Coordinates of C-alpha atoms and ligand atoms in Angstrom, one line a residue:
X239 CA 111.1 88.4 104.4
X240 CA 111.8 91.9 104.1
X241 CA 113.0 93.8 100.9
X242 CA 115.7 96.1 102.4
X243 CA 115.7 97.8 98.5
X244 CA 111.7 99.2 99.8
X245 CA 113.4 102.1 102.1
X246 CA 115.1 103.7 98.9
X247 CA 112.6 104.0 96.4
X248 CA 114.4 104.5 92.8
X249 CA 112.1 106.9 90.7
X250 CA 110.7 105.6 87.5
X251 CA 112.5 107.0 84.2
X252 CA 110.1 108.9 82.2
X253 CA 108.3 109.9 85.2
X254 CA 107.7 113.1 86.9
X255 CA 110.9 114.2 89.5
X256 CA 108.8 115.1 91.8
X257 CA 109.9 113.3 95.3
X258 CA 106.9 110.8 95.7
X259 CA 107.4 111.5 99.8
X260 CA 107.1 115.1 99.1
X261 CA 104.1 114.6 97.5
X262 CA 103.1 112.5 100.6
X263 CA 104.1 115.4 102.7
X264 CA 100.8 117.9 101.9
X265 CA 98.5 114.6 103.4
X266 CA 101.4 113.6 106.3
X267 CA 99.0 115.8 108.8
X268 CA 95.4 114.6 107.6
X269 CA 93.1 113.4 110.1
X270 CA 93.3 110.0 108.0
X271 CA 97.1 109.3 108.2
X272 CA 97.0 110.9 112.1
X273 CA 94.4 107.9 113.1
X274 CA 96.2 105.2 111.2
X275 CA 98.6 106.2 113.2
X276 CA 97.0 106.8 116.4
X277 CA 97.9 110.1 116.8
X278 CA 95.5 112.6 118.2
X279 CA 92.9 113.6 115.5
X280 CA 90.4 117.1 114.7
X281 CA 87.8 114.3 114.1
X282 CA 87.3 110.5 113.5
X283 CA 88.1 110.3 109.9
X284 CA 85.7 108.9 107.4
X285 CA 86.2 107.0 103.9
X286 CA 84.4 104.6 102.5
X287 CA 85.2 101.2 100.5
X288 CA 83.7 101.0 97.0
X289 CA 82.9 105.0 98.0
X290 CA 83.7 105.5 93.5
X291 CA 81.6 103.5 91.7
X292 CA 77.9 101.9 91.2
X293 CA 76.2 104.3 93.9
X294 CA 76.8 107.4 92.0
X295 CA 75.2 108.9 88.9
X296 CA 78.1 110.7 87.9
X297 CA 80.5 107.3 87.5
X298 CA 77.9 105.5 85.9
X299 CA 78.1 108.6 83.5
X300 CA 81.3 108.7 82.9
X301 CA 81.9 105.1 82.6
X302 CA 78.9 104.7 79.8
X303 CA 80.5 102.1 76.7
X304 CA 83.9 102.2 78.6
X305 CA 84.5 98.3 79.8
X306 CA 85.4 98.3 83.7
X307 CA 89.2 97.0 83.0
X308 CA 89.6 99.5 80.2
X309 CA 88.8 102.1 82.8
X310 CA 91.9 101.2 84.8
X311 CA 93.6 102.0 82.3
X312 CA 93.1 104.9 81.6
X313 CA 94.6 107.7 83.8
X314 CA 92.3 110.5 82.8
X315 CA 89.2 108.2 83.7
X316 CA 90.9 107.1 86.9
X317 CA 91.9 110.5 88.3
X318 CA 87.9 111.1 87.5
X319 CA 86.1 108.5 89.2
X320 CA 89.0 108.8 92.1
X321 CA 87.4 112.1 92.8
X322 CA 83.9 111.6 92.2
X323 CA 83.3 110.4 95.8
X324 CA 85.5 112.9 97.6
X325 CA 84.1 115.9 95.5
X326 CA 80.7 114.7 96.8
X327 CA 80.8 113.3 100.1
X328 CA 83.6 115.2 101.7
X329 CA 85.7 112.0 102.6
X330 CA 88.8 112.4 104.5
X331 CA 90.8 110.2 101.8
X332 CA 90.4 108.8 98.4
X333 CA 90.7 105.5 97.3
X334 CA 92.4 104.9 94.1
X335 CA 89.9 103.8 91.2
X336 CA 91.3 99.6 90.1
X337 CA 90.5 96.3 91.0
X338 CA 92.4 93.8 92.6
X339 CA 92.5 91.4 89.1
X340 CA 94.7 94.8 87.6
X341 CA 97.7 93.2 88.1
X342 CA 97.2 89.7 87.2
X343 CA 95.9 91.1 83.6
X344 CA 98.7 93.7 83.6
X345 CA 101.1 90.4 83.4
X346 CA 98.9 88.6 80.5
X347 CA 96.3 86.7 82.4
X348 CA 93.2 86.1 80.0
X349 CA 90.6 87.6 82.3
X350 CA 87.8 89.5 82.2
X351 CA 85.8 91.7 85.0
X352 CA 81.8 90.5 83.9
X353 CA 79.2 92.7 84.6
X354 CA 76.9 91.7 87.7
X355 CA 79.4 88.4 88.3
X356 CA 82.9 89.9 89.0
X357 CA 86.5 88.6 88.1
X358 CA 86.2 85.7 85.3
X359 CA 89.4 83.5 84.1
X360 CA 89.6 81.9 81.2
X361 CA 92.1 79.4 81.6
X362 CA 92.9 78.7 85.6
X363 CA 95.5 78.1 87.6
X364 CA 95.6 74.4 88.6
X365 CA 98.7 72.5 88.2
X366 CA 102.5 73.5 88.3
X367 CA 102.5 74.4 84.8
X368 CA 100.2 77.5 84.9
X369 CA 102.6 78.8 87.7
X370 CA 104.5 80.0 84.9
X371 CA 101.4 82.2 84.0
X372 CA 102.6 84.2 87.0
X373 CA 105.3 85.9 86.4
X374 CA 107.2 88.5 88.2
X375 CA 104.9 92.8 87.8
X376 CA 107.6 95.0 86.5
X377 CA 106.8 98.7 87.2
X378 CA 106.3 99.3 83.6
X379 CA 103.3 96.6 83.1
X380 CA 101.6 99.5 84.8
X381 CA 102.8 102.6 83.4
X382 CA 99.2 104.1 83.4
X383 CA 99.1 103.5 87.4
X384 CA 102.4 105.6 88.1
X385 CA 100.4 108.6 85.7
X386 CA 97.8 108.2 87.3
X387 CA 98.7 108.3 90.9
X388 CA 100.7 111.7 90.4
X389 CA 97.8 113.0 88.4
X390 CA 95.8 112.3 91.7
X391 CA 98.1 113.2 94.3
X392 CA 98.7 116.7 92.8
X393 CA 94.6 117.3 92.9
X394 CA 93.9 116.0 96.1
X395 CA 96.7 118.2 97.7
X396 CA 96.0 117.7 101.6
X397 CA 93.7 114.6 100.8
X398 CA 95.5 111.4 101.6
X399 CA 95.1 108.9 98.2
X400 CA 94.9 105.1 99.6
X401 CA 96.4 102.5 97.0
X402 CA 95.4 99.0 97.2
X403 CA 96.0 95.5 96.2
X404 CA 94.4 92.3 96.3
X405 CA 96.0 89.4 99.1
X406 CA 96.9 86.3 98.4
X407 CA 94.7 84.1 99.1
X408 CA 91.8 86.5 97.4
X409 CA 93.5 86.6 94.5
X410 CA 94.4 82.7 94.2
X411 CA 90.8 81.8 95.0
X412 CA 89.7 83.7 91.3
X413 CA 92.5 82.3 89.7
X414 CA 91.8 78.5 90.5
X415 CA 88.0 78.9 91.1
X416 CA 88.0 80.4 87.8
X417 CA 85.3 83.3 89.0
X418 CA 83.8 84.1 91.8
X419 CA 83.5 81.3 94.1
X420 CA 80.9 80.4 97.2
X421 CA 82.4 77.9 98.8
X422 CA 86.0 78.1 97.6
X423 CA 86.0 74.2 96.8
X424 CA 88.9 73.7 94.1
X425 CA 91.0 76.4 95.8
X426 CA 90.9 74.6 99.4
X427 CA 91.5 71.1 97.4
X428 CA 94.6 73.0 96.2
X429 CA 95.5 74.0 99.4
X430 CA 95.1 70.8 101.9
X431 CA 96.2 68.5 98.8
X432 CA 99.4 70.4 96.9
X433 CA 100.7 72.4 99.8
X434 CA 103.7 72.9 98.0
X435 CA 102.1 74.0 94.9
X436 CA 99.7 76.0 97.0
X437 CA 102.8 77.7 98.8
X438 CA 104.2 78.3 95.3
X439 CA 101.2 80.1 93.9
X440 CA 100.8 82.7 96.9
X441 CA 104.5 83.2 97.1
X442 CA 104.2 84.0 93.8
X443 CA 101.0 86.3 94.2
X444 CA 102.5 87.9 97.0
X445 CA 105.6 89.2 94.7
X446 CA 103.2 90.3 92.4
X447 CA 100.6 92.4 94.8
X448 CA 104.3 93.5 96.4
X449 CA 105.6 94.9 93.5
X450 CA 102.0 96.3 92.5
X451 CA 101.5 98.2 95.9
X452 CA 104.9 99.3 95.6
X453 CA 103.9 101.5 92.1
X454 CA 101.0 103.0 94.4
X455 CA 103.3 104.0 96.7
X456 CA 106.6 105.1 95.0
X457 CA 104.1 107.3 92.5
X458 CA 102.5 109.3 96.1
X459 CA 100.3 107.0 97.7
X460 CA 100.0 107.6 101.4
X461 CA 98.6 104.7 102.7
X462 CA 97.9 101.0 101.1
X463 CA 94.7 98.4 101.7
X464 CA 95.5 94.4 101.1
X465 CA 91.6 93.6 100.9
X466 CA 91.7 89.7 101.4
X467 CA 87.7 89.7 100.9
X468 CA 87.4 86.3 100.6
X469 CA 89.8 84.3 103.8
X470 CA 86.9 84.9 106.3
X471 CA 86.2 81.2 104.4
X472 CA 89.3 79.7 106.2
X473 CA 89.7 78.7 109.9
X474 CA 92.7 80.6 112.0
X475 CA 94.7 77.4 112.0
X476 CA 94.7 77.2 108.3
X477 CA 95.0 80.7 108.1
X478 CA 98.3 80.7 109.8
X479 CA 100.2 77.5 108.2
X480 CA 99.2 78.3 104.9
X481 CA 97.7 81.6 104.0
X482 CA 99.6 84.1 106.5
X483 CA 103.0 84.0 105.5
X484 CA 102.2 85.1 102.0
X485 CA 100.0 88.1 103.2
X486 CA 103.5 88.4 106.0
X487 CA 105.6 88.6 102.6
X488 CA 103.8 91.6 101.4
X489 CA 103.3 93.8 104.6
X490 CA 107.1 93.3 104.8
X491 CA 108.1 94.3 101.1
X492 CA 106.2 97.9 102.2
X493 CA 107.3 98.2 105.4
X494 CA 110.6 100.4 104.9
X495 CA 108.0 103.3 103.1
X496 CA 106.8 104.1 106.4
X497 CA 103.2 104.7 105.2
X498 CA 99.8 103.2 107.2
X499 CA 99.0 98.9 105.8
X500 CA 95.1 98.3 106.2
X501 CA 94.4 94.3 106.4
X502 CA 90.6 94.0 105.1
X503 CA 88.6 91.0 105.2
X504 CA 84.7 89.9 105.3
X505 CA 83.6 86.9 108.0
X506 CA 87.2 87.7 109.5
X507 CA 86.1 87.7 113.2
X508 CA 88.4 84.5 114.2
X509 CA 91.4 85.4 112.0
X510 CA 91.4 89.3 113.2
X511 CA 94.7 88.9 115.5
X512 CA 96.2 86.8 113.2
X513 CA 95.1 89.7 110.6
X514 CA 97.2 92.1 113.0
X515 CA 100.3 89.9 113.3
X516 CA 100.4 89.3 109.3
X517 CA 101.5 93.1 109.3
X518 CA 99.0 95.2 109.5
X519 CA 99.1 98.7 111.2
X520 CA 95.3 98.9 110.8
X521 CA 92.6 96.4 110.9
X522 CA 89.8 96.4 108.6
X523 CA 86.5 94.9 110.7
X524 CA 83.0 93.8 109.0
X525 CA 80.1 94.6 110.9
X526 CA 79.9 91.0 112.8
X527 CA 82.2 92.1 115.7
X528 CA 81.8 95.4 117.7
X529 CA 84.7 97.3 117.7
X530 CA 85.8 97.0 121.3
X531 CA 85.7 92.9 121.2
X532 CA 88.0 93.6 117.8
X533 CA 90.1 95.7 119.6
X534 CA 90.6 93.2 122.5
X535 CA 91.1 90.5 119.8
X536 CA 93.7 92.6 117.8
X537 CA 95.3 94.0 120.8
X538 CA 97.5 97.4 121.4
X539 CA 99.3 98.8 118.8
X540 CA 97.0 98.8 116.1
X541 CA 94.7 101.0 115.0
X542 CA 91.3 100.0 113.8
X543 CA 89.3 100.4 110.8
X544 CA 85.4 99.6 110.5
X545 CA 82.6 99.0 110.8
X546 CA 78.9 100.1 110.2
X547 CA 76.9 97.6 108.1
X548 CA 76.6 98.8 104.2
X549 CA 72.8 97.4 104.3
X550 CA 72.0 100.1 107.7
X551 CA 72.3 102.7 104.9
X552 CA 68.8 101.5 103.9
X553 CA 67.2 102.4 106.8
X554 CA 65.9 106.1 107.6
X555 CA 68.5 108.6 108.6
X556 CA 67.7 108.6 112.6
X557 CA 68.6 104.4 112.1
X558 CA 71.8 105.2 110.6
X559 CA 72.5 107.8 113.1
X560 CA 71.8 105.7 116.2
X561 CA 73.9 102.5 114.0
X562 CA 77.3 104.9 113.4
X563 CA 77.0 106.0 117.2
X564 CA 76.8 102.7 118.4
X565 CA 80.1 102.4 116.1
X566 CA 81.4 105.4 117.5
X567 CA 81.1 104.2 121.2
X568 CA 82.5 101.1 120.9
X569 CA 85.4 102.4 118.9
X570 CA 85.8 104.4 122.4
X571 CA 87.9 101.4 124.0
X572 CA 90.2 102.5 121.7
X573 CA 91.0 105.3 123.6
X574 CA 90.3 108.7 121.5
X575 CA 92.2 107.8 118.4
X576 CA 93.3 104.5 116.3
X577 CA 89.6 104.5 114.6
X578 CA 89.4 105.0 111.0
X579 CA 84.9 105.0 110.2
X580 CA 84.1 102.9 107.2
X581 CA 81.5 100.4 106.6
X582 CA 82.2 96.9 107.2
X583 CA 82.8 96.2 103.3
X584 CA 81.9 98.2 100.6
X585 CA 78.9 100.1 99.7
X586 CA 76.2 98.1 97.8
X587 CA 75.2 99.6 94.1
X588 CA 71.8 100.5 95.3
X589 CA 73.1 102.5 97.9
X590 CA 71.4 106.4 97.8
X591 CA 74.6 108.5 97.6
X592 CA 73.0 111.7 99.6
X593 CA 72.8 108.8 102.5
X594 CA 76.2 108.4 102.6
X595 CA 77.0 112.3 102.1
X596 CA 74.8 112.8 105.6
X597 CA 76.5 110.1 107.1
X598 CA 80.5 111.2 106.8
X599 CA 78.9 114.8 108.0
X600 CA 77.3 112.9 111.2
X601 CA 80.5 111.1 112.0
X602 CA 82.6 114.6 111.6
X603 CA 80.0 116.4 113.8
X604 CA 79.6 113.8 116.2
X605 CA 83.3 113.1 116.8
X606 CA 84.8 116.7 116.6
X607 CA 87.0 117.7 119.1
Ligands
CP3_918 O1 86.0 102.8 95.5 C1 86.8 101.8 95.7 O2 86.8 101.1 96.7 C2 87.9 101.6 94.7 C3 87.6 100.7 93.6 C4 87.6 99.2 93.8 C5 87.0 98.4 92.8 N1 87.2 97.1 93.1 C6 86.2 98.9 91.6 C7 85.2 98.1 91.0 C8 88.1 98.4 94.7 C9 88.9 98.7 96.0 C10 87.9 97.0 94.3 C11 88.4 95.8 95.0 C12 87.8 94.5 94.7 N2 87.5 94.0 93.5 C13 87.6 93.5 95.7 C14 87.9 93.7 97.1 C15 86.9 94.6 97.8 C16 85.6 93.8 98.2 O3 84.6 94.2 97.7 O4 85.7 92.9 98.9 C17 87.1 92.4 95.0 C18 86.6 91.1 95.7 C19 87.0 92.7 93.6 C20 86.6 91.8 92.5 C21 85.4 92.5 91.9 N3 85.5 93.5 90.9 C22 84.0 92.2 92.1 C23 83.4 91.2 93.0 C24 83.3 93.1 91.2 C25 81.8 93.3 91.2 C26 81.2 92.6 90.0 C27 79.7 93.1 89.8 O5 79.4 93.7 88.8 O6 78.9 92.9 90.7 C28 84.2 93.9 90.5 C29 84.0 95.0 89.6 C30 84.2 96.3 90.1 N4 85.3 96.7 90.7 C31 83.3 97.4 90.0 C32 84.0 98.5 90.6 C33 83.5 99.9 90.6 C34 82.0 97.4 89.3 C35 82.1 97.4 87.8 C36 81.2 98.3 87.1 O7 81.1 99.5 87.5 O8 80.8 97.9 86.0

């Protein structure tokens, strides 16, 4: 369903006048925005997901007796660890500093982000009751997210600033698992035995990452990730009839901004053109499937986003070399443009920063036309 409303974004009272497509404007021509949308490019651009955070000295720093959620929430911290990794690495865009759970505590969920586990709940969502839990993410829920985003945009000038937003299905799976889940067992009960509550939950999640990508983009984001992490779990046809037309709902809601939607997801190699029809003007591959077979499983139209294995960043640097050309070749059948380098999910804690430094250097070097 599409939100005709999206096309004429209404500024925020209390905010900043300043024309969140103008701000756009300085990043319009960055190699980033030019791949998403396959338009020639200087050089294959390079970002990285998870690129602020555990890998770098300088976050855990600044982050020292400051409680991962309280971070969030805090737009001088943000702007910060926002930065960090494009300070550092040289990164052709930044990737705002949140977690997908923001907006679920932004509308009075009791959760928590635990150290070393990830997302907790304290009281799930199981039954049609706790739908009313859910309710509707009014722009001022996240107040600290439209500060924050202009704070950024202004600094990063000619830098493209990604927003993002938890999908759907990700999303439900902490809410009725309770935490992080292996096997997805209560969520999957949900969804082959309540359909209709199932439907009601992501229809109602959907609304909510909808009007939460929505603050990313009206305050100067230039492009926005749904990371579905977790629906690499589910085969394509229950991917379609009961997952995809809430992930549909919010590609839609964005659609009138006109900027780039990245569809991300781990174990995705079945659901990948199913990931593409969802929305999507990029898709996010793991390192499972080279890029040409994603390509051919995507199809024209849409440009790609992917995919050297976080764990090759172990290896010595002539490894991760020959590992991000054979990237780089396959993301040939592409054509010259449509490929966005990342890793195939994020980069692991452990990860030596000055590895990933070399590596967006490599990929510039190696691509530069
Ligand atoms: O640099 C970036 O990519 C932006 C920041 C970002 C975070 N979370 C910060 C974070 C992004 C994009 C996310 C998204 C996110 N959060 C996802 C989707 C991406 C993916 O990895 O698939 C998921 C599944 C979550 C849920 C979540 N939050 C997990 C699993 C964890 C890790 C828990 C742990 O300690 O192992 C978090 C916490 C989290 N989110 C951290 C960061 C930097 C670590 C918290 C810390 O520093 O203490």
């Amino acid at each position: 369903m599409s939100d005709t409303s999206a096309a004429t974004p209404v500024p925020t009272p209390g905010t900043s006048t300043r024309q969140p497509a103008a701000a756009r404007g300085a990043a319009h021509d960055s190699a980033f925005l030019r791949a998403c949308r396959r338009e020639a490019v200087p050089h294959t651009p390079v970002w990285f997901m998870r690129q602020a955070g555990r890998s770098l000295p300088e976050y855990l720093k600044v982050r020292e007796g400051v409680a991962m959620l309280d971070s969030c929430m805090r737009p001088d911290l943000v702007k910060e660890i926002t930065l960090q990794p494009v300070r550092r690495h040289g990164v052709d865009a930044a990737i705002y500093f949140s977690d997908i759970v923001v907006p679920l505590k932004a509308i009075g969920l009791d959760l928590d982000i635990k150290p070393g586990v990830g997302p907790v709940v304290a009281d799930p969502i199981r039954t049609r009751a706790d739908l009313e839990r859910l309710r509707p993410l009014e722009p001022d829920d996240v107040r600290y997210i439209t500060e924050a985003v202009g704070l950024l945009v202004d600094e990063l000038g000619a830098t493209p600033l990604i927003g993002f937003a938890g999908a759907p299905f990700t999303l439900a799976s902490y809410l009725v698992e309770g935490g992080p889940s292996k096997n997805h067992e209560r969520t999957k009960a949900m969804m082959y035995g309540e359909p209709g509550l199932w439907a009601d939950l992501l229809d109602r999640l959907a609304d909510i990452t909808a009007a939460f990508l929505k603050v990313q983009i009206e305050a100067g984001a230039s492009a926005v990730q749904l990371f579905d992490s977790w629906v690499g779990a589910l085969a394509p046809r229950d991917y379609r009839a009961s997952v995809m037309p809430a992930s549909r709902k919010v590609f839609d809601a964005v659609a009138g901004y006109g900027v780039p939607r990245i569809h991300f997801g781990v174990g995705t190699g079945e659901l990948l053109g199913l990931m593409g029809e969802a929305g999507a003007d990029v898709v996010g591959v793991d390192w499972r499937v080279p890029l040409d077979e994603a390509h051919r499983r995507v199809g024209p139209g849409k440009a790609l986003q992917g995919n050297l294995d976080p764990a090759v960043l172990f290896a010595p640097e002539s490894a991760v070399r020959a590992k991000a050309d054979e990237v780089l070749a396959a993301a040939g059948a592409l054509g010259g443009t449509g490929h966005v380098f990342n890793l195939g999910h994020g980069v692991l804690p452990t990860t030596d920063p000055d590895a990933l430094t070399r590596l967006v250097a490599y990929v510039h070097e190696a691509t530069a036309r």
